[in-house]
Amino acid sequence: MENLWRSVSGQDPSPEEYQNIEFWSNPERSGWLTKQTDYLKTWRRRWFVLKQGKLLWFKDPSSVHRSTIPRGVISVGSCVTVKGAEDVLNKPYAFELSNSNSTMYFIADSDKEKEDWINSIGRSIVQHSSPGPWVFMVERISSTEDTQNYMHTEVEGRTSLLLAFVDCEDGISFGISQSLNV
């Protein structure tokens, strides 16, 4: 019944959104996340796959195969932020993924899973975003607590927006930001 409702209501993603992506084979990251539904804002546990700049979700891992239609697809390259959201949702292990129009919320199973997803999605944003009139800049940030202060700052006279937070092996963290090239 749910599949019928999804097809009638147009909720299935367009094949162009996941065409030429072999999501069933060797994903960059995959695992369980709980996501907030679009309309009723209830929470559903789904199997997520990150591959080639797309974040796709399915009912469960056994439903991921060549002929599967994903339940949803996000083009990560169009997103501008991925960051923790425990304070927004009052739920542990929560994070958010935003583009210029909307924000989606997710809940991981542990703090490590949350950080791994944020790092993987952040790398994918940087790899797959189109620069257009934007220039990428890397700023050293001392800790994740500083990200709140870095979200909208002036860098060399240009407005800066933090894109991702990357942890290096030596414990030094960098914020990857976009600045309007004026």
Coordinates of N, CA and C in Angstrom, one line a residue:
M1 N 0.8 -1.2 0.0 CA 0.0 0.0 0.0 C 0.9 1.3 0.0
E2 N 1.9 1.2 0.8 CA 2.8 2.4 0.9 C 3.4 2.7 -0.5
N3 N 3.9 1.6 -1.2 CA 4.5 1.8 -2.5 C 3.5 2.5 -3.5
L4 N 2.2 2.0 -3.4 CA 1.2 2.6 -4.3 C 1.0 4.1 -4.0
W5 N 0.9 4.4 -2.7 CA 0.8 5.8 -2.3 C 2.0 6.7 -2.8
R6 N 3.2 6.1 -2.6 CA 4.4 6.9 -3.0 C 4.3 7.1 -4.5
S7 N 3.9 6.2 -5.4 CA 3.9 6.4 -6.8 C 2.8 7.3 -7.2
V8 N 1.6 7.2 -6.6 CA 0.5 8.1 -7.0 C 0.8 9.5 -6.5
S9 N 1.4 9.7 -5.4 CA 1.7 11.1 -4.9 C 2.9 11.7 -5.4
G10 N 3.7 10.9 -6.3 CA 4.9 11.5 -6.9 C 6.0 11.6 -5.9
Q11 N 6.0 10.8 -4.9 CA 7.1 10.8 -3.9 C 8.3 10.1 -4.3
D12 N 8.2 9.2 -5.3 CA 9.4 8.5 -5.7 C 10.3 9.4 -6.4
P13 N 11.6 9.3 -6.2 CA 12.6 10.2 -6.9 C 12.6 9.9 -8.4
S14 N 12.9 10.9 -9.1 CA 13.0 10.8 -10.6 C 14.2 9.9 -10.9
P15 N 14.1 9.0 -11.9 CA 15.3 8.2 -12.2 C 16.5 9.0 -12.6
E16 N 16.4 10.2 -13.1 CA 17.5 11.1 -13.4 C 18.3 11.4 -12.2
E17 N 17.7 11.4 -11.0 CA 18.4 11.7 -9.7 C 19.4 10.6 -9.3
Y18 N 19.2 9.4 -9.8 CA 20.1 8.3 -9.4 C 20.6 7.5 -10.6
Q19 N 20.4 8.0 -11.8 CA 20.8 7.3 -13.0 C 22.3 7.3 -13.0
N20 N 22.9 6.2 -13.5 CA 24.3 5.9 -13.6 C 25.0 5.8 -12.2
I21 N 24.3 5.7 -11.1 CA 24.9 5.5 -9.8 C 24.6 4.0 -9.4
E22 N 25.7 3.2 -9.3 CA 25.5 1.8 -8.8 C 25.5 1.8 -7.3
F23 N 24.4 2.3 -6.7 CA 24.2 2.4 -5.3 C 24.3 1.1 -4.6
W24 N 24.0 0.0 -5.3 CA 24.0 -1.3 -4.7 C 25.4 -1.9 -4.5
S25 N 26.4 -1.2 -5.0 CA 27.8 -1.8 -5.0 C 28.8 -0.8 -4.5
N26 N 29.5 -1.2 -3.5 CA 30.7 -0.4 -3.0 C 30.3 1.1 -2.6
P27 N 29.4 1.3 -1.7 CA 29.1 2.7 -1.4 C 30.2 3.4 -0.6
E28 N 30.3 4.7 -0.7 CA 31.3 5.4 0.1 C 31.0 5.3 1.6
R29 N 29.7 5.2 1.9 CA 29.2 5.0 3.3 C 27.8 4.5 3.2
S30 N 27.5 3.6 4.1 CA 26.1 3.1 4.2 C 25.8 2.7 5.7
G31 N 24.5 2.8 6.0 CA 24.1 2.4 7.4 C 22.8 2.9 7.7
W32 N 22.3 2.6 9.0 CA 21.0 3.0 9.5 C 21.1 4.4 10.0
L33 N 20.1 5.2 9.6 CA 19.8 6.5 10.2 C 18.3 6.6 10.4
T34 N 17.9 7.4 11.3 CA 16.5 7.7 11.5 C 16.3 9.1 10.9
K35 N 15.3 9.3 10.0 CA 15.1 10.6 9.4 C 13.7 11.0 9.6
Q36 N 13.5 12.3 9.6 CA 12.2 12.9 9.8 C 11.5 12.9 8.5
T37 N 10.2 12.5 8.5 CA 9.4 12.4 7.2 C 9.1 13.8 6.8
D38 N 8.8 13.9 5.5 CA 8.5 15.2 4.9 C 7.2 15.9 5.3
Y39 N 6.2 15.1 5.4 CA 4.9 15.7 5.6 C 4.4 15.6 7.1
L40 N 4.4 14.5 7.7 CA 3.9 14.3 9.0 C 4.9 14.6 10.1
K41 N 6.2 14.7 9.7 CA 7.3 15.0 10.6 C 7.4 13.9 11.7
T42 N 7.1 12.7 11.4 CA 7.4 11.6 12.2 C 8.8 11.1 11.9
W43 N 9.3 10.2 12.7 CA 10.6 9.6 12.5 C 10.6 8.2 12.0
R44 N 11.4 7.9 11.0 CA 11.4 6.6 10.4 C 12.9 6.1 10.2
R45 N 13.1 4.9 10.6 CA 14.5 4.4 10.5 C 14.6 3.8 9.1
R46 N 15.7 4.3 8.4 CA 15.9 3.9 7.0 C 17.4 3.5 6.8
W47 N 17.7 2.8 5.7 CA 19.0 2.4 5.3 C 19.5 3.4 4.3
F48 N 20.6 4.1 4.6 CA 21.2 5.2 3.8 C 22.4 4.7 3.1
V49 N 22.6 5.2 1.9 CA 23.7 4.9 1.0 C 24.3 6.2 0.5
L50 N 25.5 6.5 0.7 CA 26.2 7.7 0.1 C 27.1 7.2 -1.0
K51 N 26.8 7.7 -2.2 CA 27.7 7.3 -3.3 C 27.6 8.4 -4.4
Q52 N 28.8 8.8 -4.9 CA 28.9 9.7 -6.0 C 28.1 11.0 -5.9
G53 N 28.2 11.6 -4.7 CA 27.5 12.8 -4.4 C 26.0 12.7 -4.2
K54 N 25.5 11.5 -4.0 CA 24.1 11.3 -3.8 C 23.9 10.6 -2.4
L55 N 23.0 11.0 -1.6 CA 22.6 10.4 -0.4 C 21.2 9.8 -0.7
L56 N 21.1 8.4 -0.8 CA 19.9 7.7 -1.1 C 19.4 6.9 0.1
W57 N 18.1 6.7 0.2 CA 17.6 5.9 1.3 C 16.6 4.9 0.9
F58 N 16.6 3.8 1.7 CA 15.8 2.6 1.3 C 15.1 2.1 2.6
K59 N 14.2 1.2 2.5 CA 13.5 0.7 3.7 C 14.4 -0.1 4.5
D60 N 15.3 -0.9 3.9 CA 16.3 -1.7 4.7 C 17.4 -2.2 3.8
P61 N 18.5 -2.7 4.3 CA 19.6 -3.1 3.4 C 19.2 -4.2 2.4
S62 N 18.3 -5.1 2.8 CA 17.9 -6.1 1.9 C 17.2 -5.6 0.6
S63 N 16.7 -4.4 0.7 CA 16.0 -3.8 -0.5 C 16.9 -3.0 -1.4
V64 N 18.2 -3.1 -1.2 CA 19.1 -2.3 -2.0 C 19.7 -3.3 -3.1
H65 N 19.2 -3.2 -4.3 CA 19.7 -3.9 -5.4 C 19.5 -3.2 -6.7
R66 N 20.0 -3.7 -7.8 CA 20.0 -3.0 -9.1 C 18.6 -2.4 -9.5
S67 N 17.6 -3.2 -9.3 CA 16.2 -2.8 -9.7 C 15.4 -2.0 -8.7
T68 N 16.0 -1.7 -7.6 CA 15.3 -0.9 -6.6 C 15.2 0.6 -6.9
I69 N 14.0 1.1 -6.6 CA 13.8 2.6 -6.7 C 14.0 3.1 -5.3
P70 N 15.0 4.0 -5.1 CA 15.2 4.5 -3.8 C 14.0 5.3 -3.2
R71 N 13.8 5.3 -1.9 CA 12.7 6.0 -1.4 C 12.9 7.5 -1.4
G72 N 14.2 7.9 -1.5 CA 14.5 9.3 -1.7 C 16.0 9.5 -2.0
V73 N 16.3 10.7 -2.6 CA 17.6 11.0 -3.0 C 17.9 12.5 -2.7
I74 N 19.1 12.7 -2.2 CA 19.5 14.1 -2.0 C 20.8 14.3 -2.8
S75 N 20.9 15.3 -3.6 CA 22.1 15.6 -4.3 C 23.0 16.4 -3.3
V76 N 24.0 15.8 -2.8 CA 24.8 16.4 -1.7 C 25.5 17.6 -2.2
G77 N 25.8 17.6 -3.5 CA 26.5 18.8 -4.1 C 25.8 20.1 -4.0
S78 N 24.4 20.0 -3.8 CA 23.6 21.2 -3.7 C 23.5 21.6 -2.2
C79 N 24.0 20.9 -1.3 CA 23.9 21.2 0.1 C 25.0 22.1 0.5
V80 N 24.8 23.0 1.5 CA 25.8 23.9 2.0 C 26.3 23.6 3.4
T81 N 25.5 22.9 4.2 CA 26.0 22.6 5.6 C 25.6 21.2 6.0
V82 N 26.5 20.6 6.8 CA 26.1 19.4 7.5 C 26.8 19.6 8.9
K83 N 26.0 19.4 9.9 CA 26.5 19.7 11.3 C 25.6 19.0 12.3
G84 N 26.1 18.9 13.5 CA 25.3 18.4 14.6 C 24.1 19.2 14.9
A85 N 23.0 18.5 15.4 CA 21.8 19.2 15.6 C 21.1 18.8 16.9
E86 N 21.9 18.2 17.9 CA 21.3 17.8 19.1 C 20.6 18.9 19.9
D87 N 21.2 20.1 19.8 CA 20.5 21.3 20.5 C 19.3 21.7 19.8
V88 N 19.1 21.5 18.5 CA 17.9 21.9 17.7 C 16.8 20.9 18.0
L89 N 17.1 19.6 18.0 CA 16.1 18.6 18.2 C 15.9 18.1 19.6
N90 N 16.9 18.4 20.4 CA 16.9 17.8 21.8 C 16.9 16.3 21.7
K91 N 17.7 15.8 20.8 CA 17.9 14.3 20.7 C 19.3 14.0 20.5
P92 N 19.8 13.0 21.2 CA 21.3 12.7 21.0 C 21.5 12.1 19.6
Y93 N 22.8 12.4 19.2 CA 23.3 11.9 17.9 C 22.6 12.5 16.7
A94 N 21.9 13.6 16.8 CA 21.2 14.2 15.7 C 22.1 15.1 14.9
F95 N 21.9 15.2 13.6 CA 22.6 16.1 12.7 C 21.7 16.6 11.6
E96 N 22.1 17.6 11.0 CA 21.2 18.2 9.9 C 22.1 18.4 8.7
L97 N 21.3 18.4 7.6 CA 21.9 18.6 6.2 C 21.0 19.6 5.6
S98 N 21.6 20.7 5.1 CA 20.9 21.8 4.6 C 21.3 22.3 3.2
N99 N 20.3 22.7 2.4 CA 20.7 23.4 1.2 C 20.1 24.8 1.3
S100 N 20.0 25.6 0.3 CA 19.6 27.0 0.4 C 18.1 27.0 0.7
N101 N 17.3 25.9 0.5 CA 15.9 26.0 0.6 C 15.3 25.2 1.8
S102 N 16.0 24.2 2.3 CA 15.5 23.4 3.4 C 16.5 22.7 4.2
T103 N 16.1 22.1 5.3 CA 17.0 21.4 6.2 C 16.3 20.1 6.5
M104 N 17.1 19.0 6.4 CA 16.7 17.7 6.8 C 17.4 17.2 8.0
Y105 N 16.7 16.5 8.9 CA 17.3 16.1 10.2 C 17.4 14.6 10.2
F106 N 18.5 14.1 10.8 CA 18.8 12.7 10.9 C 19.3 12.4 12.3
I107 N 19.1 11.1 12.7 CA 19.6 10.7 14.0 C 20.4 9.4 13.8
A108 N 21.6 9.4 14.2 CA 22.5 8.2 14.1 C 22.3 7.4 15.4
D109 N 22.9 6.2 15.4 CA 22.8 5.3 16.5 C 23.8 5.6 17.6
S110 N 24.9 6.3 17.3 CA 25.9 6.6 18.3 C 26.6 7.9 17.9
D111 N 27.4 8.5 18.8 CA 28.1 9.7 18.5 C 29.1 9.4 17.5
K112 N 29.8 8.3 17.5 CA 30.8 7.9 16.5 C 30.1 7.8 15.1
E113 N 28.9 7.2 15.0 CA 28.2 7.1 13.7 C 27.8 8.5 13.2
K114 N 27.4 9.3 14.1 CA 27.0 10.7 13.7 C 28.2 11.4 13.2
E115 N 29.3 11.4 13.8 CA 30.5 12.1 13.4 C 31.0 11.5 12.0
D116 N 31.0 10.1 11.9 CA 31.4 9.5 10.6 C 30.5 10.0 9.5
W117 N 29.2 10.0 9.7 CA 28.3 10.5 8.7 C 28.5 12.0 8.3
I118 N 28.7 12.8 9.3 CA 29.0 14.2 9.1 C 30.3 14.4 8.3
N119 N 31.3 13.7 8.6 CA 32.6 13.7 7.9 C 32.4 13.2 6.5
S120 N 31.7 12.1 6.3 CA 31.6 11.5 4.9 C 30.7 12.5 4.1
I121 N 29.6 13.0 4.6 CA 28.8 13.9 3.8 C 29.5 15.2 3.5
G122 N 30.3 15.7 4.5 CA 31.1 16.9 4.3 C 32.1 16.8 3.2
R123 N 32.8 15.7 3.2 CA 33.7 15.4 2.1 C 33.0 15.4 0.8
S124 N 31.8 14.7 0.7 CA 31.1 14.6 -0.5 C 30.6 16.0 -1.0
I125 N 30.2 16.8 0.0 CA 29.7 18.2 -0.4 C 30.9 18.9 -1.1
V126 N 32.1 18.8 -0.5 CA 33.2 19.5 -1.1 C 33.5 19.0 -2.5
Q127 N 33.5 17.6 -2.6 CA 33.9 17.0 -3.9 C 32.9 17.2 -5.0
H128 N 31.6 17.4 -4.6 CA 30.5 17.4 -5.7 C 29.8 18.7 -5.8
S129 N 30.2 19.7 -5.0 CA 29.5 21.0 -5.2 C 30.1 21.7 -6.4
S130 N 29.2 22.5 -7.1 CA 29.7 23.2 -8.2 C 30.1 24.6 -7.7
P131 N 31.3 25.0 -8.1 CA 31.8 26.3 -7.6 C 31.0 27.5 -8.0
G132 N 30.5 27.5 -9.3 CA 29.8 28.7 -9.8 C 30.6 29.9 -9.4
P133 N 29.9 30.9 -8.8 CA 30.6 32.2 -8.4 C 31.3 32.0 -7.1
W134 N 31.4 30.8 -6.5 CA 32.0 30.6 -5.2 C 33.4 30.2 -5.2
V135 N 34.2 30.6 -4.2 CA 35.6 30.2 -4.1 C 35.7 29.4 -2.8
F136 N 36.3 28.2 -2.8 CA 36.5 27.4 -1.6 C 37.6 27.9 -0.8
M137 N 37.5 28.0 0.5 CA 38.5 28.4 1.4 C 38.6 27.4 2.5
V138 N 39.8 27.2 3.1 CA 39.9 26.3 4.2 C 40.4 27.2 5.4
E139 N 39.7 27.1 6.5 CA 40.0 27.9 7.7 C 40.4 26.9 8.8
R140 N 41.4 27.1 9.5 CA 41.7 26.3 10.7 C 40.8 26.8 11.8
I141 N 40.2 25.8 12.5 CA 39.3 26.0 13.6 C 39.7 25.2 14.7
S142 N 39.8 25.7 15.9 CA 40.4 25.0 17.0 C 39.6 23.8 17.5
S143 N 38.2 23.9 17.5 CA 37.4 22.8 18.0 C 36.0 22.9 17.4
T144 N 35.2 21.9 17.6 CA 33.9 21.9 17.0 C 33.0 23.0 17.6
E145 N 33.3 23.4 18.8 CA 32.5 24.4 19.5 C 32.6 25.7 18.7
D146 N 33.7 26.0 18.0 CA 33.9 27.2 17.3 C 33.0 27.3 16.0
T147 N 32.4 26.2 15.6 CA 31.6 26.2 14.4 C 30.4 27.2 14.5
Q148 N 29.8 27.3 15.6 CA 28.7 28.2 15.8 C 29.1 29.6 15.5
N149 N 30.3 30.0 15.9 CA 30.8 31.4 15.6 C 31.3 31.6 14.2
Y150 N 31.6 30.5 13.5 CA 32.1 30.6 12.2 C 31.0 30.5 11.1
M151 N 29.8 30.3 11.4 CA 28.8 30.0 10.4 C 28.6 31.2 9.4
H152 N 28.7 32.4 9.9 CA 28.5 33.6 9.1 C 29.6 34.6 9.5
T153 N 30.8 34.5 9.0 CA 31.8 35.4 9.4 C 32.4 36.2 8.2
E154 N 33.2 37.2 8.4 CA 33.8 37.9 7.4 C 35.2 37.3 7.3
V155 N 35.6 36.9 6.1 CA 37.0 36.4 5.8 C 37.5 37.2 4.7
E156 N 38.6 37.9 5.0 CA 39.2 38.8 4.0 C 38.1 39.7 3.3
G157 N 37.2 40.2 4.0 CA 36.2 41.1 3.5 C 35.1 40.5 2.8
R158 N 35.0 39.1 2.8 CA 34.0 38.4 2.1 C 33.1 37.6 3.1
T159 N 31.8 37.5 2.9 CA 31.0 36.7 3.8 C 31.4 35.2 3.6
S160 N 31.5 34.5 4.7 CA 32.0 33.1 4.7 C 30.9 32.3 5.3
L161 N 30.7 31.1 4.7 CA 29.7 30.1 5.2 C 30.4 28.8 5.4
L162 N 30.4 28.2 6.6 CA 31.0 26.9 6.9 C 30.3 25.8 6.2
L163 N 31.0 25.0 5.4 CA 30.4 23.9 4.6 C 30.6 22.6 5.4
A164 N 31.7 22.3 5.9 CA 32.0 21.0 6.5 C 33.1 21.2 7.6
F165 N 33.1 20.2 8.4 CA 34.1 20.2 9.5 C 34.9 18.9 9.3
V166 N 36.2 19.1 9.0 CA 37.0 17.9 8.7 C 38.0 17.7 9.9
D167 N 38.0 16.5 10.5 CA 39.0 16.2 11.5 C 40.2 15.5 10.9
C168 N 41.4 16.0 11.2 CA 42.6 15.4 10.6 C 43.1 14.4 11.7
E169 N 44.0 13.6 11.2 CA 44.6 12.5 12.1 C 45.3 13.1 13.3
D170 N 45.9 14.2 13.2 CA 46.7 14.8 14.3 C 45.8 15.6 15.3
G171 N 44.5 15.5 15.1 CA 43.6 16.2 16.0 C 43.3 17.7 15.6
I172 N 43.9 18.2 14.6 CA 43.6 19.5 14.1 C 42.4 19.5 13.2
S173 N 41.5 20.4 13.4 CA 40.3 20.4 12.6 C 40.3 21.6 11.7
F174 N 39.7 21.4 10.6 CA 39.5 22.5 9.6 C 38.1 22.7 9.2
G175 N 37.6 23.9 9.1 CA 36.3 24.2 8.6 C 36.5 24.5 7.1
I176 N 35.7 23.9 6.3 CA 35.7 24.2 4.8 C 34.6 25.1 4.5
S177 N 34.9 26.3 4.0 CA 33.9 27.3 3.9 C 33.8 27.8 2.4
Q178 N 32.7 28.4 2.1 CA 32.6 29.0 0.8 C 32.5 30.5 1.0
S179 N 33.1 31.3 0.1 CA 33.0 32.7 0.2 C 32.6 33.3 -1.1
L180 N 31.7 34.3 -1.1 CA 31.3 34.9 -2.3 C 32.5 35.6 -2.9
N181 N 32.8 35.3 -4.2 CA 33.9 35.9 -4.8 C 33.6 37.3 -5.4
V182 N 33.9 38.3 -4.6 CA 33.6 39.7 -5.1 C 34.8 40.5 -5.4

